[in-house]
Coordinates of C-alpha atoms in Angstrom, one line a residue:
M1 CA 25.4 70.1 -45.3
P2 CA 22.4 72.1 -46.2
A3 CA 19.0 70.7 -45.0
S4 CA 15.5 71.9 -44.0
A5 CA 11.7 71.1 -43.9
S6 CA 8.5 72.5 -45.2
G7 CA 6.1 69.9 -44.1
R8 CA 5.8 66.5 -42.4
T9 CA 3.9 63.3 -42.4
C10 CA 3.6 60.7 -39.6
S11 CA 3.5 56.9 -39.4
Y12 CA 2.5 54.7 -36.5
T13 CA 3.1 51.1 -35.5
E14 CA 0.2 49.0 -34.2
Q15 CA -0.3 48.6 -30.5
M16 CA 2.0 45.9 -29.1
P17 CA 2.7 44.4 -25.7
L18 CA 5.7 46.0 -23.8
L19 CA 8.2 43.4 -22.5
V20 CA 11.5 43.7 -20.8
A21 CA 14.5 42.0 -22.4
E22 CA 16.2 39.2 -20.5
P23 CA 19.1 39.8 -20.3
L24 CA 18.3 43.5 -20.0
D25 CA 21.1 44.7 -22.2
A26 CA 20.1 42.2 -25.0
C27 CA 23.8 41.3 -25.5
R28 CA 22.9 37.5 -25.5
P29 CA 20.1 35.6 -27.2
L30 CA 16.6 36.4 -25.8
E31 CA 15.0 33.1 -24.8
A32 CA 13.1 33.9 -21.6
H33 CA 9.8 35.0 -23.3
N34 CA 8.1 34.9 -26.6
Y35 CA 9.1 38.3 -28.0
A36 CA 7.4 37.9 -31.4
G37 CA 5.5 41.0 -32.3
S38 CA 6.4 42.8 -29.1
A39 CA 8.0 46.0 -28.1
V40 CA 11.1 45.1 -26.0
L41 CA 12.7 47.5 -23.5
V42 CA 16.5 47.3 -23.6
S43 CA 19.2 49.0 -21.6
R44 CA 22.1 50.8 -23.2
G45 CA 25.7 49.5 -22.9
A46 CA 27.7 46.2 -22.6
C47 CA 27.6 45.6 -26.4
S48 CA 27.0 47.5 -29.6
F49 CA 23.6 48.7 -30.9
A50 CA 24.2 46.3 -33.8
D51 CA 24.5 43.3 -31.5
K52 CA 21.3 44.3 -29.6
A53 CA 19.5 44.7 -32.9
A54 CA 20.7 41.3 -34.1
A55 CA 19.5 39.6 -30.8
L56 CA 16.1 41.3 -31.0
Q57 CA 15.7 40.5 -34.7
A58 CA 16.5 36.8 -34.0
A59 CA 13.7 36.9 -31.3
N60 CA 11.2 38.3 -33.9
A61 CA 10.7 41.5 -31.8
S62 CA 8.9 44.3 -33.7
L63 CA 10.1 47.3 -31.7
A64 CA 13.3 48.0 -29.7
I65 CA 13.2 50.7 -27.0
V66 CA 16.7 51.4 -25.9
Y67 CA 16.9 53.6 -22.8
N68 CA 20.0 55.5 -21.7
D69 CA 22.0 54.4 -18.6
A70 CA 22.9 58.0 -17.8
P71 CA 21.2 61.4 -17.9
G72 CA 21.2 63.2 -21.3
C73 CA 20.7 62.2 -24.9
M74 CA 22.3 59.4 -26.9
V75 CA 22.7 58.8 -30.6
M76 CA 22.1 55.2 -31.8
A77 CA 24.1 54.1 -34.8
T78 CA 25.3 50.8 -36.3
N79 CA 27.8 52.2 -38.8
G80 CA 26.5 49.9 -41.4
S81 CA 27.1 46.7 -39.3
G82 CA 23.5 46.0 -38.4
P83 CA 21.5 43.0 -39.5
A84 CA 20.6 43.0 -43.2
N85 CA 17.0 43.4 -44.3
S86 CA 15.9 44.2 -40.7
S87 CA 12.3 45.2 -40.1
L88 CA 13.0 46.1 -36.5
V89 CA 11.9 49.6 -35.5
A90 CA 14.3 51.2 -32.9
V91 CA 13.6 54.1 -30.6
S92 CA 16.0 55.7 -28.0
V93 CA 14.7 57.2 -24.8
S94 CA 16.1 58.9 -21.8
S95 CA 17.0 57.2 -18.6
A96 CA 14.0 58.8 -16.8
T97 CA 11.6 57.5 -19.6
G98 CA 13.3 54.1 -19.4
A99 CA 12.5 53.9 -15.6
L100 CA 8.9 54.8 -16.3
L101 CA 8.6 52.2 -19.0
L102 CA 10.0 49.5 -16.7
T103 CA 7.2 50.3 -14.3
E104 CA 4.6 50.2 -17.0
A105 CA 5.9 47.0 -18.5
A106 CA 5.4 45.3 -15.1
R107 CA 1.7 46.4 -15.3
G108 CA 1.3 44.8 -18.7
A109 CA 1.2 48.0 -20.8
S110 CA 1.0 48.1 -24.5
V111 CA 2.8 50.7 -26.7
S112 CA 2.8 52.2 -30.2
A113 CA 5.7 54.0 -31.9
W114 CA 5.1 57.3 -33.7
A115 CA 7.6 58.3 -36.4
P116 CA 7.3 61.9 -37.7
Q117 CA 8.9 62.2 -41.1
Y118 CA 10.2 65.6 -42.0
S119 CA 11.0 67.0 -45.4
R120 CA 14.7 67.5 -46.0
L121 CA 14.3 71.2 -46.6
D122 CA 13.3 73.8 -44.0
A123 CA 13.0 77.6 -43.9
G124 CA 16.1 77.6 -41.6
A125 CA 18.1 76.6 -44.6
L126 CA 17.3 80.0 -46.2
V127 CA 18.9 81.7 -43.2
L128 CA 22.0 79.5 -43.6
W129 CA 22.1 80.4 -47.3
A130 CA 21.9 84.1 -46.6
I131 CA 24.7 83.8 -44.0
A132 CA 27.0 82.0 -46.5
V133 CA 26.3 84.4 -49.4
A134 CA 26.8 87.5 -47.1
T135 CA 30.1 86.0 -45.8
V136 CA 31.7 85.4 -49.2
V137 CA 30.5 88.8 -50.6
G138 CA 31.5 90.6 -47.5
A139 CA 35.0 89.0 -47.5
A140 CA 35.5 89.9 -51.2
L141 CA 34.5 93.6 -50.6
W142 CA 36.7 93.7 -47.5
A143 CA 39.7 92.3 -49.4
G144 CA 39.0 94.8 -52.2
H145 CA 39.0 97.6 -49.7
D146 CA 42.3 96.4 -48.3
Y147 CA 43.8 96.5 -51.8
S148 CA 42.4 100.0 -52.3
R149 CA 44.1 101.1 -49.1
E150 CA 47.3 99.6 -50.3
A151 CA 46.9 101.5 -53.6
L152 CA 46.3 104.8 -51.7
S153 CA 49.5 104.2 -49.7
A154 CA 51.5 103.5 -52.8
G155 CA 50.1 106.5 -54.5
A156 CA 51.0 108.7 -51.6
G157 CA 54.6 107.6 -51.9
A158 CA 54.8 105.4 -48.8
D159 CA 58.3 103.9 -48.8
T160 CA 58.7 102.3 -45.4
E161 CA 57.6 98.8 -44.4
G162 CA 55.7 100.2 -41.4
E163 CA 53.6 102.5 -43.6
E164 CA 52.8 99.7 -46.0
K165 CA 51.7 97.4 -43.2
A166 CA 49.6 100.2 -41.8
A167 CA 47.9 100.6 -45.2
V168 CA 46.6 97.1 -45.1
G169 CA 46.0 96.7 -41.4
S170 CA 47.6 94.2 -39.0
V171 CA 46.9 91.1 -41.2
E172 CA 49.8 89.9 -43.3
V173 CA 48.5 88.7 -46.7
Q174 CA 49.7 85.2 -47.8
E175 CA 49.4 84.0 -51.4
I176 CA 48.5 80.4 -52.2
S177 CA 50.7 78.6 -54.7
V178 CA 49.8 75.7 -57.0
V179 CA 51.9 73.4 -54.7
G180 CA 50.1 74.8 -51.7
A181 CA 46.7 74.0 -53.3
V182 CA 47.7 70.4 -53.8
V183 CA 49.2 70.1 -50.3
F184 CA 45.9 71.5 -48.9
V185 CA 43.8 68.8 -50.4
V186 CA 46.1 66.0 -49.2
F187 CA 46.2 67.5 -45.7
A188 CA 42.4 67.9 -45.7
S189 CA 41.9 64.2 -46.6
T190 CA 44.4 63.1 -43.9
M191 CA 42.7 65.2 -41.3
L192 CA 39.3 63.8 -42.3
L193 CA 40.5 60.2 -41.8
L194 CA 42.2 61.1 -38.4
L195 CA 39.0 62.7 -37.2
F196 CA 36.9 59.7 -38.3
F197 CA 39.1 57.1 -36.7
F198 CA 40.6 58.8 -33.7
L199 CA 38.2 61.5 -32.6
N200 CA 37.3 61.4 -28.9
H201 CA 36.0 63.9 -26.4
V202 CA 39.4 65.2 -25.4
F203 CA 40.5 65.7 -29.0
A204 CA 37.2 67.4 -29.7
V205 CA 37.7 69.8 -26.8
V206 CA 41.2 70.6 -27.9
L207 CA 39.9 71.5 -31.4
A208 CA 37.1 73.6 -29.9
V209 CA 39.6 75.5 -27.8
L210 CA 41.8 76.2 -30.8
F211 CA 38.8 77.3 -32.7
S212 CA 37.7 79.6 -29.9
L213 CA 41.1 81.3 -29.7
A214 CA 41.4 81.7 -33.5
S215 CA 37.9 83.1 -33.8
M216 CA 38.6 85.5 -30.9
Q217 CA 41.4 87.0 -32.9
A218 CA 39.1 87.2 -35.9
L219 CA 36.4 88.9 -33.9
V220 CA 38.9 91.5 -32.6
A221 CA 40.1 92.1 -36.1
L222 CA 36.5 92.5 -37.3
F223 CA 35.2 94.7 -34.5
A224 CA 38.4 96.1 -33.0
A225 CA 37.1 99.5 -32.0
A226 CA 33.7 98.4 -30.9
L227 CA 35.0 95.5 -28.8
A228 CA 37.9 97.4 -27.2
R229 CA 36.1 97.3 -23.8
G230 CA 34.0 94.1 -24.3
V231 CA 36.7 91.6 -25.2
P232 CA 37.2 90.1 -21.7
T233 CA 33.4 89.3 -21.6
L234 CA 33.4 87.9 -25.1
Q235 CA 36.5 85.9 -24.3
G236 CA 34.7 84.3 -21.4
L237 CA 31.8 83.4 -23.7
A238 CA 34.2 82.0 -26.4
L239 CA 35.9 79.8 -23.9
Q240 CA 32.6 78.3 -22.8
L241 CA 32.1 76.9 -26.4
P242 CA 34.2 73.8 -26.0
L243 CA 32.0 72.8 -23.1
A244 CA 28.7 73.6 -24.8
T245 CA 28.9 72.8 -28.5
G246 CA 25.9 70.5 -28.1
S247 CA 23.8 73.1 -26.1
G248 CA 20.8 74.7 -27.8
W249 CA 22.0 78.2 -27.1
A250 CA 25.5 77.7 -28.6
W251 CA 24.8 77.8 -32.3
P252 CA 24.5 81.7 -32.6
L253 CA 27.8 82.2 -30.9
Q254 CA 29.4 79.5 -32.9
D255 CA 28.1 80.9 -36.1
L256 CA 29.3 84.4 -35.2
M257 CA 32.7 83.1 -34.3
G258 CA 32.8 81.0 -37.5
V259 CA 31.9 83.9 -39.8
A260 CA 34.5 86.1 -38.2
L261 CA 37.1 83.4 -38.6
M262 CA 36.2 82.8 -42.2
L263 CA 36.4 86.5 -42.9
L264 CA 39.8 86.7 -41.4
I265 CA 41.0 83.7 -43.5
L266 CA 39.7 85.2 -46.7
R267 CA 41.3 88.5 -45.8
Q268 CA 44.7 86.9 -45.0
F269 CA 45.0 84.3 -47.8
R270 CA 44.7 85.2 -51.5
L271 CA 44.9 83.5 -54.9
P272 CA 47.6 85.2 -57.1
S273 CA 45.9 84.1 -60.3
I274 CA 42.9 82.2 -61.6
K275 CA 45.4 79.5 -62.6
V276 CA 45.8 78.6 -58.9
A277 CA 42.0 78.7 -58.5
S278 CA 41.7 76.3 -61.5
V279 CA 43.9 73.9 -59.5
L280 CA 42.6 74.3 -56.0
L281 CA 38.8 74.3 -56.7
P282 CA 38.7 71.4 -59.1
L283 CA 40.8 69.3 -56.6
C284 CA 38.4 70.2 -53.8
F285 CA 35.5 69.5 -56.2
L286 CA 36.9 65.9 -56.7
Y287 CA 37.7 65.6 -52.9
D288 CA 34.1 66.4 -52.0
I289 CA 32.6 64.0 -54.5
F290 CA 35.0 61.2 -53.6
W291 CA 34.4 61.3 -49.8
V292 CA 30.6 61.7 -50.0
F293 CA 29.7 59.5 -53.0
L294 CA 32.5 57.3 -54.2
Q295 CA 34.3 56.2 -51.0
P296 CA 31.2 54.3 -49.6
L297 CA 30.9 52.5 -52.9
L298 CA 34.6 51.6 -53.2
I299 CA 35.4 50.5 -49.6
G300 CA 31.9 50.2 -48.1
G301 CA 30.6 51.6 -44.8
P302 CA 29.3 55.1 -44.3
S303 CA 30.7 58.2 -45.9
V304 CA 33.8 59.3 -43.9
M305 CA 32.9 62.9 -44.5
V306 CA 29.3 62.6 -43.4
A307 CA 30.0 60.3 -40.4
T308 CA 33.0 62.2 -39.1
G309 CA 32.6 62.4 -35.3
G310 CA 32.9 58.6 -35.0
A311 CA 31.4 56.6 -32.2
S312 CA 31.8 59.6 -29.8
H313 CA 29.3 61.7 -31.9
E314 CA 31.2 64.8 -30.9
M315 CA 30.0 68.1 -32.3
L316 CA 33.0 69.9 -33.9
P317 CA 32.9 73.7 -34.5
V318 CA 33.6 73.5 -38.2
L319 CA 30.0 74.0 -39.4
L320 CA 27.6 76.9 -39.8
L321 CA 24.4 75.8 -37.9
V322 CA 20.8 77.0 -38.0
P323 CA 18.1 75.1 -36.1
R324 CA 15.3 73.7 -38.3
L325 CA 12.2 75.6 -37.9
Q326 CA 10.0 72.5 -38.5
G327 CA 11.9 69.5 -37.3
P328 CA 13.1 67.6 -34.2
P329 CA 14.4 69.9 -31.5
S330 CA 18.0 68.7 -32.0
A331 CA 18.0 69.0 -35.8
Y332 CA 20.0 71.6 -37.6
S333 CA 20.6 72.9 -41.1
M334 CA 24.4 72.7 -41.6
L335 CA 27.0 74.0 -44.0
G336 CA 30.8 73.3 -43.8
Y337 CA 33.2 76.2 -43.6
G338 CA 35.0 74.8 -46.6
D339 CA 31.9 75.4 -48.7
V340 CA 32.2 79.1 -47.9
V341 CA 36.0 79.6 -47.7
L342 CA 37.1 77.8 -50.9
P343 CA 34.7 79.6 -53.3
G344 CA 35.3 82.8 -51.2
L345 CA 39.0 82.7 -52.2
L346 CA 37.9 83.0 -55.8
L347 CA 35.5 85.8 -55.2
V348 CA 38.2 87.7 -53.3
Y349 CA 40.5 87.4 -56.3
L350 CA 37.8 88.6 -58.6
R351 CA 37.1 91.6 -56.5
I352 CA 40.8 92.6 -56.4
F353 CA 40.9 92.1 -60.2
D354 CA 37.9 94.4 -60.6
V355 CA 39.6 97.1 -58.5
Q356 CA 42.9 96.8 -60.4
H357 CA 41.1 97.1 -63.7
R358 CA 38.4 99.6 -62.7
R359 CA 35.6 97.2 -63.4
R360 CA 32.4 98.5 -61.7
G361 CA 28.9 96.9 -61.5
L362 CA 28.1 94.3 -64.0
R363 CA 31.3 95.0 -65.9
G364 CA 33.1 93.4 -63.0
Y365 CA 33.6 89.8 -62.2
L366 CA 32.5 89.8 -58.5
P367 CA 28.7 90.4 -59.1
P368 CA 28.3 87.4 -61.6
A369 CA 30.4 85.2 -59.3
A370 CA 28.3 86.1 -56.3
V371 CA 25.1 85.3 -58.2
G372 CA 26.8 82.0 -59.3
Y373 CA 27.7 81.2 -55.6
A374 CA 24.1 81.9 -54.5
T375 CA 22.7 79.8 -57.3
G376 CA 25.1 76.9 -56.7
L377 CA 24.1 76.8 -53.0
L378 CA 20.4 76.7 -54.0
L379 CA 21.2 73.9 -56.4
T380 CA 22.8 72.0 -53.5
Y381 CA 19.7 72.4 -51.4
G382 CA 17.6 71.2 -54.4
A383 CA 19.8 68.1 -54.8
L384 CA 19.5 67.5 -51.1
Y385 CA 15.7 67.7 -51.2
L386 CA 15.6 65.3 -54.2
S387 CA 18.1 62.9 -52.4
L388 CA 20.3 62.8 -55.5
G389 CA 22.9 60.1 -55.0
G390 CA 21.3 58.8 -51.8
D391 CA 20.5 60.1 -48.4
Q392 CA 24.1 60.7 -47.2
G393 CA 24.1 64.4 -47.9
Q394 CA 25.4 66.5 -50.8
P395 CA 28.9 67.6 -51.7
A396 CA 28.2 71.3 -52.0
L397 CA 31.4 72.0 -54.1
L398 CA 29.9 69.7 -56.8
Y399 CA 27.5 72.6 -57.5
L400 CA 29.5 75.6 -56.3
V401 CA 32.7 75.1 -58.3
P402 CA 31.0 75.1 -61.8
C403 CA 28.7 78.0 -60.8
T404 CA 31.6 80.2 -59.6
L405 CA 34.9 79.1 -61.3
G406 CA 33.2 77.8 -64.4
L407 CA 31.2 80.9 -64.9
S408 CA 34.2 83.2 -64.2
L409 CA 36.4 81.3 -66.8
V410 CA 33.7 81.5 -69.5
L411 CA 33.1 85.2 -68.8
A412 CA 36.8 86.0 -68.8
R413 CA 37.2 84.2 -72.1
L414 CA 34.4 86.1 -73.7
R415 CA 35.7 89.5 -72.3
G416 CA 39.3 88.8 -73.3
D417 CA 40.6 88.9 -69.8
L418 CA 41.5 85.2 -69.4
G419 CA 45.1 85.7 -70.3
A420 CA 45.7 88.4 -67.7
M421 CA 43.8 86.4 -65.1
W422 CA 45.7 83.2 -65.9
A423 CA 49.1 84.8 -65.8
G424 CA 48.3 86.7 -62.6
S425 CA 49.7 90.0 -63.9
A426 CA 51.4 92.0 -61.1
P427 CA 49.0 94.3 -59.3
D428 CA 49.3 97.9 -60.2
P429 CA 48.2 99.8 -57.0
K430 CA 48.0 103.1 -58.9
A431 CA 45.3 101.5 -61.1
A432 CA 42.9 101.1 -58.3
D433 CA 39.7 103.2 -58.5
P434 CA 39.8 106.0 -56.0
L435 CA 36.1 105.6 -55.6
D436 CA 36.8 102.3 -53.9
L437 CA 38.7 104.1 -51.1
A438 CA 36.4 104.6 -48.1
A439 CA 37.2 107.4 -45.7
S440 CA 36.9 106.9 -42.0
P441 CA 34.3 109.0 -40.3
G442 CA 35.6 111.4 -37.7
A443 CA 39.2 111.0 -38.8
P444 CA 41.5 114.1 -38.6
E445 CA 42.3 113.8 -42.3
R446 CA 40.0 113.3 -45.2
G447 CA 42.1 110.5 -46.6
T448 CA 42.3 108.4 -43.4
L449 CA 40.7 105.0 -43.8
L450 CA 38.9 102.5 -41.8
A451 CA 41.0 99.7 -40.3

């Protein structure tokens, strides 16, 4: 989900006496003192945060300070089960701060809570926007280059399976069918529910290890020559990721690995026609809208998509992350891989169509679609800033699909290419523009190409 901040305002509570809850965990009614209008120090554990909030609300407390019972950070959440119309302010602090506050409470200290309020947009989101746009455009150009290499091989009369595979590199291209598009959306919804209800630390580590191994393959494919000697070191870094997804230094490595993985996916999987794109992308469009906006209205509770991570609050490596430049230290601008890969499949198809039909520059379909993707992502950030539909985030495909698929369909109709795109006419390798074939520097032959 995209997010950032350009400014901030602050609000303060009045000074209030600091008292210690009795019982300390606030899992039973608080009757030992008059807690009305007070800040109450509470330990974590023994019951849910919602139960603690209900007990403090019943005691007319004004501020709950929940301190951790172990080193590190904690995330407080009630998953929509907290007391209704609560005016209670809640703050979480570390175990060390909790110990200090216990000492100060014994001395009769008073406290005030400060709540910085940040704008939903931040300059870090522009960095995320640039990464996403560069990824989809780079993947489309790479796929077009692969197709051009295939055209060169066919034009040279390559007639063996080994020569044809060499023309497109070591990645075997798979085409996505209409049935595959439908199955993908069903599978994605099933996985989303499984992650929401059953995700725990062990499951998260397994997913992170699988991500690390897959992205290692992608990095090797992307930088094969340059990384020939550095792969063991990189592998060591990659395998540290499952243990450090929450660390402040992990996001650049995770983003690099994620971009490489998305490039590999977009190189390996292709749409055979715009008809398949017209099934896949609208289904994903509806999927995004349902799980972000409609599901909370129909069955209550938080959005499954936004809240995925469950009570364990695990950080899964399925997002591009950029720290907010003006926000809390742990806040990030985020964008899901699906918001890059799904529109990217369309841009890859359009680039190959351009190569097949010798469409260059603005006469092609890739440049308008790339502008449409960049615009759709900006519209997503704008909707996030305006909190359209609530504060639960924005379904990026709501804006990306019309700006990419919609624009491409209209443009193809106006240019008279919609029939060929819809039918998915068989590629003619000999029709590829020779200017799209890039020679490899330092190769023994002029026609040798980059892998």
